[in-house]
mmCIF file of C-alpha atoms in Angstrom:
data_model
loop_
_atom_site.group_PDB
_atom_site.id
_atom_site.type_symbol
_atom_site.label_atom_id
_atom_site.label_comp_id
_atom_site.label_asym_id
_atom_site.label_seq_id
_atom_site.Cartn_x
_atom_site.Cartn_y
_atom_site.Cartn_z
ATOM 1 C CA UNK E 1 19.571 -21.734 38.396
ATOM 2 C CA UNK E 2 22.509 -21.472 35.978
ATOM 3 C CA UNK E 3 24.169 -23.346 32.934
ATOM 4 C CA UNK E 4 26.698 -25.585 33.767
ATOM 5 C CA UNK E 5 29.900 -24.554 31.596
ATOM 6 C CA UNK E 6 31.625 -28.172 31.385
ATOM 7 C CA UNK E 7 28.461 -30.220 30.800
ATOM 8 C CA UNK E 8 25.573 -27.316 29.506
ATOM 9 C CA UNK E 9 23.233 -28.897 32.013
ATOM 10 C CA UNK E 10 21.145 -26.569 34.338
ATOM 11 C CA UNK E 11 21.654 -26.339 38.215
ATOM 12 C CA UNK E 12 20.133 -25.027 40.861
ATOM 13 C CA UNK E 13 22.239 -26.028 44.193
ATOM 14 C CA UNK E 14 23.866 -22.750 45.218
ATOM 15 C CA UNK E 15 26.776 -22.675 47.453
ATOM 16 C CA UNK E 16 27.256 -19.621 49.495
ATOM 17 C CA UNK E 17 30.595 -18.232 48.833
ATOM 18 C CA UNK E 18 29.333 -15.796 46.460
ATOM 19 C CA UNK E 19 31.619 -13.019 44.550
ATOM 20 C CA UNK E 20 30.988 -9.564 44.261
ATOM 21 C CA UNK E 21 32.884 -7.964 41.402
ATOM 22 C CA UNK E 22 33.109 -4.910 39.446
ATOM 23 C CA UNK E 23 32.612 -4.061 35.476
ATOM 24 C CA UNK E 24 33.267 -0.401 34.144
ATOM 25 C CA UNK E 25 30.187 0.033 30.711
ATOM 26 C CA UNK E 26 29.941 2.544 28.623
ATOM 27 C CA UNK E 27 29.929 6.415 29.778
ATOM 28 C CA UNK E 28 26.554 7.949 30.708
ATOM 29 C CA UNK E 29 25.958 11.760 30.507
ATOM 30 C CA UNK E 30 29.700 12.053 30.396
ATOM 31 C CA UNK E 31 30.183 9.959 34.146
ATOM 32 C CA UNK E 32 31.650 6.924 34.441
ATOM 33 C CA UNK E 33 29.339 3.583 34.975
ATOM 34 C CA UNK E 34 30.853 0.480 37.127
ATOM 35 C CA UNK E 35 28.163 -2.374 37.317
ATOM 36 C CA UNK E 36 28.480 -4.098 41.040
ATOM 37 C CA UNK E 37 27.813 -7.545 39.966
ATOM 38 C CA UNK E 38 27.154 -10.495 42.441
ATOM 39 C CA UNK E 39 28.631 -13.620 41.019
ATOM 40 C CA UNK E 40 27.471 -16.844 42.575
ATOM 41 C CA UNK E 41 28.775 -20.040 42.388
ATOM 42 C CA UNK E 42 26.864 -23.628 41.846
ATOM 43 C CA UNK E 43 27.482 -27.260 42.410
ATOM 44 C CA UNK E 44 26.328 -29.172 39.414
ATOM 45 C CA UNK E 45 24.702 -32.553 39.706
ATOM 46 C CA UNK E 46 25.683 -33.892 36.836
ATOM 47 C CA UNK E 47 29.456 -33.532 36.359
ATOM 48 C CA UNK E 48 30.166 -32.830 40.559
ATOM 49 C CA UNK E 49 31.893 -30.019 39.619
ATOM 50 C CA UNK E 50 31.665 -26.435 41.170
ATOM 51 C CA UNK E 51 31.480 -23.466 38.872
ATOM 52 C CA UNK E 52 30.744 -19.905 38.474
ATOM 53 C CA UNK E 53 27.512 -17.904 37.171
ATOM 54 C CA UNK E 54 28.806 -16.463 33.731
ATOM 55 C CA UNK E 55 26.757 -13.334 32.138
ATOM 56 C CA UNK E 56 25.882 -12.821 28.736
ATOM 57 C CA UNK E 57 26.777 -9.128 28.382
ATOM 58 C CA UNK E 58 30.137 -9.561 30.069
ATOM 59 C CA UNK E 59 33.492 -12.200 28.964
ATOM 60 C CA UNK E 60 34.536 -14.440 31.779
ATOM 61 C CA UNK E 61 37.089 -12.569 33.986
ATOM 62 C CA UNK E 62 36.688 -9.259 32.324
ATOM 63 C CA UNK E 63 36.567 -6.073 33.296
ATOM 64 C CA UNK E 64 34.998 -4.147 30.679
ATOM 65 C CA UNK E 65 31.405 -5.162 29.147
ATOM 66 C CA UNK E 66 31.166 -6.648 25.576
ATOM 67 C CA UNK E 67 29.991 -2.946 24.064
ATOM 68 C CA UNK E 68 32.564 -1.383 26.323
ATOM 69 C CA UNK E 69 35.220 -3.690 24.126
ATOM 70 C CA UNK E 70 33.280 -2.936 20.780
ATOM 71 C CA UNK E 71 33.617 0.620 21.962
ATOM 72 C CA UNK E 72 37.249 0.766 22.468
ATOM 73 C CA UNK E 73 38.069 -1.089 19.510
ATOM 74 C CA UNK E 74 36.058 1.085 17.533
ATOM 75 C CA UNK E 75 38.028 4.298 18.266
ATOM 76 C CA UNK E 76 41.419 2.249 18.284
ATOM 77 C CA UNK E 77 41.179 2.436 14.508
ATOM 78 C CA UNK E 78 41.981 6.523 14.508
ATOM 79 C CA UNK E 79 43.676 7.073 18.141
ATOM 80 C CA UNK E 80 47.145 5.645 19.911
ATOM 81 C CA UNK E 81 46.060 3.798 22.927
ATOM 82 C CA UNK E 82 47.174 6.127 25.294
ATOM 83 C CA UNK E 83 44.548 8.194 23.966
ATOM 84 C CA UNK E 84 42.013 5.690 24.140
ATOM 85 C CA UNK E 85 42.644 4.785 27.548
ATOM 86 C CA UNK E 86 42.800 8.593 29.041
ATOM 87 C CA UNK E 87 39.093 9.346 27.105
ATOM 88 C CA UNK E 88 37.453 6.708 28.506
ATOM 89 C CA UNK E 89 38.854 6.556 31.716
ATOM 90 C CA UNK E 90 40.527 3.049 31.263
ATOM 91 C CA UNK E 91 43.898 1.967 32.073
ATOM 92 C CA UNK E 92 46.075 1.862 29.317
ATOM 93 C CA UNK E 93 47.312 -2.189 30.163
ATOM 94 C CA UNK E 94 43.253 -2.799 29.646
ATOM 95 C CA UNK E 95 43.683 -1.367 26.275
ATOM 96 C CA UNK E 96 47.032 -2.289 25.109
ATOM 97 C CA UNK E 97 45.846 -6.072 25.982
ATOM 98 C CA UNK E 98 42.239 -5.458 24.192
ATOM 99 C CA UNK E 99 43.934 -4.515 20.927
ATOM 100 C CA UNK E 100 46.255 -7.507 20.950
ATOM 101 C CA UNK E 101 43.529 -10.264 21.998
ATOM 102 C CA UNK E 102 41.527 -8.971 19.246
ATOM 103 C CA UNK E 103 44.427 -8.118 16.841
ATOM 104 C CA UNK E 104 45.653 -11.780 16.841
ATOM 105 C CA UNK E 105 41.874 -13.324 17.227
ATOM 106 C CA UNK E 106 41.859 -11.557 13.606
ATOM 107 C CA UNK E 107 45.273 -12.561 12.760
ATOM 108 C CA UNK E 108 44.091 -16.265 13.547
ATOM 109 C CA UNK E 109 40.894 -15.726 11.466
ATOM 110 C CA UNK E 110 42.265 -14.631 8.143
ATOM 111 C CA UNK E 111 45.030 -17.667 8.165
ATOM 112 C CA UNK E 112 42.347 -19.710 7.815
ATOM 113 C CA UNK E 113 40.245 -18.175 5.441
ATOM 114 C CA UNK E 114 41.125 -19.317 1.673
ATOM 115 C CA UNK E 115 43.196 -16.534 -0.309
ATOM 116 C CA UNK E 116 41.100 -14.090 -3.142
ATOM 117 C CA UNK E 117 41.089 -14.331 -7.120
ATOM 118 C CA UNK E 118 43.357 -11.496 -7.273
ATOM 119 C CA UNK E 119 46.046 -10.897 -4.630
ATOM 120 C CA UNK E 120 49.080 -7.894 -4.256
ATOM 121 C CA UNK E 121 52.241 -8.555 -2.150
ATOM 122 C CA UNK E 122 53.964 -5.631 -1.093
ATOM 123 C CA UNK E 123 56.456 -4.972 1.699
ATOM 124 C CA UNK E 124 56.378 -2.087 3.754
ATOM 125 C CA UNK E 125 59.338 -0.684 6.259
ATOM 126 C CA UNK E 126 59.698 -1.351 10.159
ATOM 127 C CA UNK E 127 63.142 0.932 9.831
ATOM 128 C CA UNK E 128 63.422 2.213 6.446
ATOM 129 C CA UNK E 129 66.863 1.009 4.759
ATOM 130 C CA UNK E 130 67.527 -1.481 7.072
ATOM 131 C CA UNK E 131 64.408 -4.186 7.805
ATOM 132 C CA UNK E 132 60.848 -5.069 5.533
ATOM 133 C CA UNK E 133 57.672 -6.765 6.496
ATOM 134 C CA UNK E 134 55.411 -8.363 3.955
ATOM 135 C CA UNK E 135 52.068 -7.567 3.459
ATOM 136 C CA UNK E 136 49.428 -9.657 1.532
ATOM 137 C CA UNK E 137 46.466 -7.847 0.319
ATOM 138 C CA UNK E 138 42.767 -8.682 -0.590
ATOM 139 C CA UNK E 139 43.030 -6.703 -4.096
ATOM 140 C CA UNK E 140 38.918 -7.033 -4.520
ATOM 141 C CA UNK E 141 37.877 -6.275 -1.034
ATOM 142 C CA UNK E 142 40.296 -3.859 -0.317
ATOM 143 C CA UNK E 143 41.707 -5.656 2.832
ATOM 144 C CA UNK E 144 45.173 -7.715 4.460
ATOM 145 C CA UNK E 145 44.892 -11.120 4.054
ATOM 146 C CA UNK E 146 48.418 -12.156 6.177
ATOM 147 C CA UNK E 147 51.581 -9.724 7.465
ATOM 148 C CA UNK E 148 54.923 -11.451 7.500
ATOM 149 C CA UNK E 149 57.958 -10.090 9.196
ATOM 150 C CA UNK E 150 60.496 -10.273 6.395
ATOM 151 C CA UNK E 151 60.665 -10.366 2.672
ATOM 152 C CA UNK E 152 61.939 -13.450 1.872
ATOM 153 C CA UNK E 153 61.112 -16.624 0.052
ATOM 154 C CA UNK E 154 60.719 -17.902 3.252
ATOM 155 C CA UNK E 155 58.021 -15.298 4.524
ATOM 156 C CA UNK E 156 55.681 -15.490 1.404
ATOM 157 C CA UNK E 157 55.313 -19.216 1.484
ATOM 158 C CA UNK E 158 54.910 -19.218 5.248
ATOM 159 C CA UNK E 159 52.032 -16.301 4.722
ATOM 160 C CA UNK E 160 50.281 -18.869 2.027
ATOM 161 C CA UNK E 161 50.528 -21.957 4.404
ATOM 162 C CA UNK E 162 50.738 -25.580 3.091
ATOM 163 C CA UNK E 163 46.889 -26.261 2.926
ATOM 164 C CA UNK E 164 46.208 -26.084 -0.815
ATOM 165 C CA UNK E 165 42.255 -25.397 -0.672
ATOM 166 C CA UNK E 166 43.954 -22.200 0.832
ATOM 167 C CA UNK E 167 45.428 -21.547 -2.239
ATOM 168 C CA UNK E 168 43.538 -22.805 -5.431
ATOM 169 C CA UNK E 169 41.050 -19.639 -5.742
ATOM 170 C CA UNK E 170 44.703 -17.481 -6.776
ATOM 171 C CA UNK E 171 44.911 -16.452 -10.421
ATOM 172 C CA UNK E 172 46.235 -12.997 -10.633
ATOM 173 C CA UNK E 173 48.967 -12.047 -7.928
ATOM 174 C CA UNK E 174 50.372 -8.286 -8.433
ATOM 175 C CA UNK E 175 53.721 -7.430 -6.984
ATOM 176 C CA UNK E 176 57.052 -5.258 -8.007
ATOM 177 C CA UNK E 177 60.293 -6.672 -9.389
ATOM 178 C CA UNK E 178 61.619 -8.234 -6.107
ATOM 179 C CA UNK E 179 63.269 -11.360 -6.547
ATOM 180 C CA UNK E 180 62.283 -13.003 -3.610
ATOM 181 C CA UNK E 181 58.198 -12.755 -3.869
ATOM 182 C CA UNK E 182 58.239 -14.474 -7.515
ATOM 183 C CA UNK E 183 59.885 -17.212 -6.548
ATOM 184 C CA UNK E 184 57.813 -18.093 -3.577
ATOM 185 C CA UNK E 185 54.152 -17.016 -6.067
ATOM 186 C CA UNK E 186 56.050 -19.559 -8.801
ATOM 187 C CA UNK E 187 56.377 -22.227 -6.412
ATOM 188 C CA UNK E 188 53.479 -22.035 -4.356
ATOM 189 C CA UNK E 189 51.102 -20.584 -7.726
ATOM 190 C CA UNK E 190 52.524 -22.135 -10.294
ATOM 191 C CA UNK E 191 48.971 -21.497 -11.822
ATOM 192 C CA UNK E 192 48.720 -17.961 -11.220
ATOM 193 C CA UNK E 193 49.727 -15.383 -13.246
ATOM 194 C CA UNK E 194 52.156 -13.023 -12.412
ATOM 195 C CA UNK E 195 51.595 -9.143 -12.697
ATOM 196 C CA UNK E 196 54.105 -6.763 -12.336
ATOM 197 C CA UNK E 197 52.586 -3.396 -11.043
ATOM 198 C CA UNK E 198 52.296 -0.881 -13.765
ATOM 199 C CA UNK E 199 53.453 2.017 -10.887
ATOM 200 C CA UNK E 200 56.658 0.624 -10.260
ATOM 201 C CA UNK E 201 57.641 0.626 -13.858
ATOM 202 C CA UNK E 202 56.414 4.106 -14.860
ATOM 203 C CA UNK E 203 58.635 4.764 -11.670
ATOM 204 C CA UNK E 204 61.713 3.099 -13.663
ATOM 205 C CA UNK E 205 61.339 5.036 -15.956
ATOM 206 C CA UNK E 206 60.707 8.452 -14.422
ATOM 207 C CA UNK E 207 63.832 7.738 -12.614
ATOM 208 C CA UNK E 208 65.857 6.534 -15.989
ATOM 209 C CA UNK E 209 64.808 10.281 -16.980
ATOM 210 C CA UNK E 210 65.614 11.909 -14.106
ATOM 211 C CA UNK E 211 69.435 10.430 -13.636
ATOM 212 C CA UNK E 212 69.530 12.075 -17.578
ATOM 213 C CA UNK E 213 68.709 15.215 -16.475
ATOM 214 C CA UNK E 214 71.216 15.018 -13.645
ATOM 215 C CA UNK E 215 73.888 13.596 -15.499
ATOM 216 C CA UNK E 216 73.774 17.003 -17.833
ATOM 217 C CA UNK E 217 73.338 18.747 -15.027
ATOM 218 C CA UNK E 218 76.953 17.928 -13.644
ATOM 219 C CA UNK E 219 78.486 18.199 -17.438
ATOM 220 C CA UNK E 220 77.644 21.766 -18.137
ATOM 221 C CA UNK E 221 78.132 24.536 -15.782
ATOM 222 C CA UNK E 222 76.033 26.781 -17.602
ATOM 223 C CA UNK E 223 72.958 23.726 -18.016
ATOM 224 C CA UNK E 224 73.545 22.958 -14.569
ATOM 225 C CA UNK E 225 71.725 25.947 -13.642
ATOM 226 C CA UNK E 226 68.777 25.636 -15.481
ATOM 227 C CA UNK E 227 68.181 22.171 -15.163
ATOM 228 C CA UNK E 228 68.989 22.192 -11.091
ATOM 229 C CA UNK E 229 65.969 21.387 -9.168
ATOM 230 C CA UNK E 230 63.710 20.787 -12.329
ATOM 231 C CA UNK E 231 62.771 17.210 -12.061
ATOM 232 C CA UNK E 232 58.573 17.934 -12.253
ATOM 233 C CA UNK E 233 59.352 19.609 -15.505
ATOM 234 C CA UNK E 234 60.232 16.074 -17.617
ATOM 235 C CA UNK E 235 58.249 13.706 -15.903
ATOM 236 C CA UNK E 236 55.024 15.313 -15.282
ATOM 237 C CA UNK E 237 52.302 15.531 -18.227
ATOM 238 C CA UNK E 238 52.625 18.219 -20.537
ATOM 239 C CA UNK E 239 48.723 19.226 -19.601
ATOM 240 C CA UNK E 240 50.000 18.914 -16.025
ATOM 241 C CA UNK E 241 52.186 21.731 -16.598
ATOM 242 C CA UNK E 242 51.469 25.582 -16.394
ATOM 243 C CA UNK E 243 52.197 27.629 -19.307
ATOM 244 C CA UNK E 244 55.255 29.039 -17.437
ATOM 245 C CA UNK E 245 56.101 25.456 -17.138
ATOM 246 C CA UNK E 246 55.758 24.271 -20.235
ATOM 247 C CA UNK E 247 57.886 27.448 -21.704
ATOM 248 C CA UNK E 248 61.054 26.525 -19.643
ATOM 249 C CA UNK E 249 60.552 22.842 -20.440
ATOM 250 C CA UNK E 250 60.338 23.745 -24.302
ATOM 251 C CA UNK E 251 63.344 25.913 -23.987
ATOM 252 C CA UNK E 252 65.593 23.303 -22.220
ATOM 253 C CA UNK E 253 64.737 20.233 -24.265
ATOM 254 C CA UNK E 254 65.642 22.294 -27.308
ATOM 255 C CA UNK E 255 69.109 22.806 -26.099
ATOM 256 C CA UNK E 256 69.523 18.755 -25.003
ATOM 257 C CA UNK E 257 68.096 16.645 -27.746
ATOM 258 C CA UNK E 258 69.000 13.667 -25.440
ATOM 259 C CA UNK E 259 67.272 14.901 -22.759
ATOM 260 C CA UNK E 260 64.434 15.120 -25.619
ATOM 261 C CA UNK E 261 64.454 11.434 -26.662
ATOM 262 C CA UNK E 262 63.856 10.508 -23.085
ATOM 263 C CA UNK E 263 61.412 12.671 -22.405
ATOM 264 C CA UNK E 264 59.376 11.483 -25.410
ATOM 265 C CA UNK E 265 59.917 7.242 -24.118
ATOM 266 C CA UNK E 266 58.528 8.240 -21.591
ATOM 267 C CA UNK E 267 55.475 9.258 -23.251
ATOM 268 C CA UNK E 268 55.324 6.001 -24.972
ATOM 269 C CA UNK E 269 55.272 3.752 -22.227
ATOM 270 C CA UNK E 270 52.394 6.161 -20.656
ATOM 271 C CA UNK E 271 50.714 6.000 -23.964
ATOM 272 C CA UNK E 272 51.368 2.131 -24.360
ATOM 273 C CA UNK E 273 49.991 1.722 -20.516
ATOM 274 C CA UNK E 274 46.646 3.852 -21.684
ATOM 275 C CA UNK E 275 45.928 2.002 -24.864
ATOM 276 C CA UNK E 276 43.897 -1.119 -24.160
ATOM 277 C CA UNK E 277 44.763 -4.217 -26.383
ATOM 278 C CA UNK E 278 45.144 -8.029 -25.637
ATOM 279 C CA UNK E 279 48.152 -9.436 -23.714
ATOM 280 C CA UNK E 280 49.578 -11.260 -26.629
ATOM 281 C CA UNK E 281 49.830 -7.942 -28.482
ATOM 282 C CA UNK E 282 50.768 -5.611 -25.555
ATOM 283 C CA UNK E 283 53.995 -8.455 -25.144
ATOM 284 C CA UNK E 284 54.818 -7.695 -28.920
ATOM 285 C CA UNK E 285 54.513 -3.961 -28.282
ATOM 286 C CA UNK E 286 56.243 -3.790 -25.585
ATOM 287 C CA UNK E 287 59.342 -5.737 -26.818
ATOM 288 C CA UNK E 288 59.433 -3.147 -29.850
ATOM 289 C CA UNK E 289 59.469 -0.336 -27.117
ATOM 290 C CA UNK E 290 62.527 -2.421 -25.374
ATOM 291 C CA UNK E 291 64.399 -2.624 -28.375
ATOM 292 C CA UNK E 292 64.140 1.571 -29.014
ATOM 293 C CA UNK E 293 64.958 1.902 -25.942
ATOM 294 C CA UNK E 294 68.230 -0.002 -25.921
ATOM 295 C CA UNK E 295 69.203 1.619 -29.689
ATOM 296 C CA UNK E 296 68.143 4.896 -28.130
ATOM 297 C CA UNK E 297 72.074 5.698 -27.380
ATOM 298 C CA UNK E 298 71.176 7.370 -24.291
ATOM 299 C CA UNK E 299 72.766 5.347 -21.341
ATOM 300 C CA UNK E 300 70.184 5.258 -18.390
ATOM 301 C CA UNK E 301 67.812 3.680 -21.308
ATOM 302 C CA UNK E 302 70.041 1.173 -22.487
ATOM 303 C CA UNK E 303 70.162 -0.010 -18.394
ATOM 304 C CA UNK E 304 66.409 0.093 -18.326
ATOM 305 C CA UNK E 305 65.826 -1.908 -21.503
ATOM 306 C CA UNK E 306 67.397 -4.696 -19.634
ATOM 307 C CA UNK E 307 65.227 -5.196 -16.896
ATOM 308 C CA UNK E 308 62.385 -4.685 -18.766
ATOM 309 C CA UNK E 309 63.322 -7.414 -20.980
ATOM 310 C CA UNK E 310 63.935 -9.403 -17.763
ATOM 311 C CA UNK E 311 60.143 -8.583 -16.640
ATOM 312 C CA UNK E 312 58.217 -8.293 -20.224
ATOM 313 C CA UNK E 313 55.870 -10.685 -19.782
ATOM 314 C CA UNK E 314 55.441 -10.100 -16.312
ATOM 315 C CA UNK E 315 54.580 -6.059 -17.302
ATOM 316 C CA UNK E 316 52.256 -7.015 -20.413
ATOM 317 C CA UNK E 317 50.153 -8.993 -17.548
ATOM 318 C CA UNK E 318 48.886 -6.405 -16.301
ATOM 319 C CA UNK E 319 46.149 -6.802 -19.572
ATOM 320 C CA UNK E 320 44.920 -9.806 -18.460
ATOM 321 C CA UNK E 321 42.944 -8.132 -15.995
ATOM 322 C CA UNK E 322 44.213 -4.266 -15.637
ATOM 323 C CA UNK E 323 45.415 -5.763 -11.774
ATOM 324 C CA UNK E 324 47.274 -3.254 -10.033
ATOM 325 C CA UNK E 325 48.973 -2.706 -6.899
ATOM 326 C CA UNK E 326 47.644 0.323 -5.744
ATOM 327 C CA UNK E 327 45.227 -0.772 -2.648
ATOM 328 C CA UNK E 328 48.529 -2.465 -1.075
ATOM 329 C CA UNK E 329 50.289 1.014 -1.488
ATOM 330 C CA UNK E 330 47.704 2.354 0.075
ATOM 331 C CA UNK E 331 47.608 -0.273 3.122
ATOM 332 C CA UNK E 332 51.486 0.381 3.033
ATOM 333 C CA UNK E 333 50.915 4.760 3.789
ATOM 334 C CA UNK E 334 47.926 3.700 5.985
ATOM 335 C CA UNK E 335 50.693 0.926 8.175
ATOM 336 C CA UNK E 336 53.063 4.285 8.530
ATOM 337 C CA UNK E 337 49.959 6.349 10.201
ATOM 338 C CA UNK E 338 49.831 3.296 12.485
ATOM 339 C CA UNK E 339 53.267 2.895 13.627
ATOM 340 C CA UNK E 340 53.408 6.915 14.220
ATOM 341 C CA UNK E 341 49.845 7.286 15.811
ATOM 342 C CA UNK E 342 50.801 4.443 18.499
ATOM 343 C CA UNK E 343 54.146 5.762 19.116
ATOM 344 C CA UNK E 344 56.525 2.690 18.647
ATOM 345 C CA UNK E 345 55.667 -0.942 19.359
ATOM 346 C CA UNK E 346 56.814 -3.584 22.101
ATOM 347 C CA UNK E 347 57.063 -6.406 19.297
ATOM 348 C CA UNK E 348 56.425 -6.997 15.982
ATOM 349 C CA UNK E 349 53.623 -9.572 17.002
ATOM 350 C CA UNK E 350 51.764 -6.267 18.537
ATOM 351 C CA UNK E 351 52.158 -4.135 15.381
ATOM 352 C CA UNK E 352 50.783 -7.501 13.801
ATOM 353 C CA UNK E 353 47.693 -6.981 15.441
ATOM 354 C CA UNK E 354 47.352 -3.473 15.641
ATOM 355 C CA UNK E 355 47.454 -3.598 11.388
ATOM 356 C CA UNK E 356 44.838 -6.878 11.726
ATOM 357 C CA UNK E 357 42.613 -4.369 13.937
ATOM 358 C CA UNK E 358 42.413 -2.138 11.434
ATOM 359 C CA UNK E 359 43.053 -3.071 8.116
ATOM 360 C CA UNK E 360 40.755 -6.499 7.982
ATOM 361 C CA UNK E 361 37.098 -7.165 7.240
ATOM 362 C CA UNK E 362 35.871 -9.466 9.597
ATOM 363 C CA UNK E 363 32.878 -11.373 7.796
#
């Protein structure tokens, strides 16, 4: 007898045009395993419908057993599918259509799962310079919570949906300076606090010293040489440095004193970052270090101290809770492996799942 699939009753009337078919398992002693399985078909009493004898081990109309998926999927997460396919002796259209079933089962899975505590939003590049992707990220378990193809307004509200339980866990969301994903976290979150990531201001900086040191570079013939190709020298840490290092370093920011002064705010922001203290206090702090900055005289400051006065009490967030953005960086340099290890992508929907297949913890 077998279970009825439309009414879960059991029959026993067989009918005689039975099915043979044929399901590739797991590899034994290195040779391929097909299972010849006879597939017969009832007539249920109860709902007068005909249907066919399903397996527990095996999906309906598959080709591959369960652990022969689990398998596949499993080595997925470090090969390209080609790969996949040519060590395990499947065809590659198997595999290509395994990891987008299962890619968008996941994709359908976390959209309905509520949102964390803390969350990061990040985008990440389909074709660097010219198109962005959005990526929301699990900041506590380490894992993508949605993917959305641009980095608009638009994309981030779509990724947080319009069902509000969805939403109410939120209270930290860490991000960069883009435009676009605070308005969409202030309209959706208007109860969340926003946290600009400490690496992308450090990063400000660094570059606010760096466009100094080139901007000498072109003035003086006889500086240009010396300071050509010497950007670790000013922003890395002074123990960072070798003594070699730290010689040259000594000897050129005695000739520029400018160079000097922006060597040494950029020490204070590190040191201001490193210092714990309350948010109320790190705000007042940090609006002191604006206002050297812009009386600094030195003109890539001057620019900076005005989008850090934009930001400051986005920046002196980051207190609340020490959030950063880091594990979404991360995701970002593990989403390049993936687009290089598979070798392009027929749609963005597949790369979708591909990062879902990889990158989420199913519960």
């Amino acid at each position: 007898q077998a279970r009825c699939p439309h009414c879960q009753t059991f029959s026993s009337q067989m009918l005689k045009d039975n099915r043979w078919r044929w399901v590739q398992d797991l590899p034994a002693l290195q040779f391929k395993v097909l299972l010849h399985l006879c597939q017969r078909r009832f007539f249920c009493d109860s709902c007068q419908k005909r249907f066919v004898e399903r397996f527990s081990f095996v999906a309906e109309k598959a080709r591959l057993t369960k652990r022969m998926q689990a398998h596949l999927l499993q080595q997925l997460r470090s090969r390209s599918m080609l790969q996949t396919a040519l060590a395990n002796r499947v065809s590659y259209r198997q595999t290509a259509y395994l990891c987008f079933a299962k890619g968008s089962q996941i994709n359908t899975l976390a959209n309905s799962q509520s949102l964390p505590k803390r969350l990061g939003i990040d985008e990440f590049a389909l074709r660097k310079g010219h198109a962005y992707a959005t990526a929301l990220t699990n900041l506590e378990k380490a894992e993508i919570c949605g993917i959305g193809e641009h980095r608009t307004t638009e994309t981030v509200k779509t990724l947080f949906g319009t069902n509000k339980n969805r939403l109410k866990k939120v209270r930290e969301v860490a991000m960069d300076m883009w435009k676009p994903f605070h308005s969409a976290v202030k309209k959706c979150l208007p109860h969340a606090k926003r946290v600009i990531d400490r690496f992308h201001v450090e990063r400000y900086l660094t570059k606010a010293v760096d466009k100094c040191r080139k901007r000498w570079q072109k003035s003086d013939q006889e500086l240009g040489k010396k300071l050509k190709n010497q950007r670790k020298l000013f922003i890395t840490k002074c123990k960072n440095l070798s003594f070699e290092e730290k010689q040259v370093r000594d000897e050129i920011l005695g000739e520029i004193p400018e160079l000097k002064r922006a060597v040494r705010l950029l020490k204070a922001l590190q040191n201001w970052y490193q210092t714990p203290k309350e948010q109320a206090n790190a705000e007042h702090k940090l609006r002191i270090l604006i206002r050297i900055l812009r009386l600094s005289k030195i003109k890539e400051m001057a620019e900076l101290a005005k989008t850090l006065e934009t930001w400051a009490s986005e920046i002196a967030n980051y207190f609340l809770s020490y959030a950063s953005n880091g594990t979404s960086e991360g995701f970002n340099t593990k989403i390049k492996l993936i687009k290089r290890v598979g070798y392009g992508r027929l749609t963005f929907t597949h790369l979708q799942a591909r990062i879902f297949l990889e990158c989420f913890l199913p519960p």
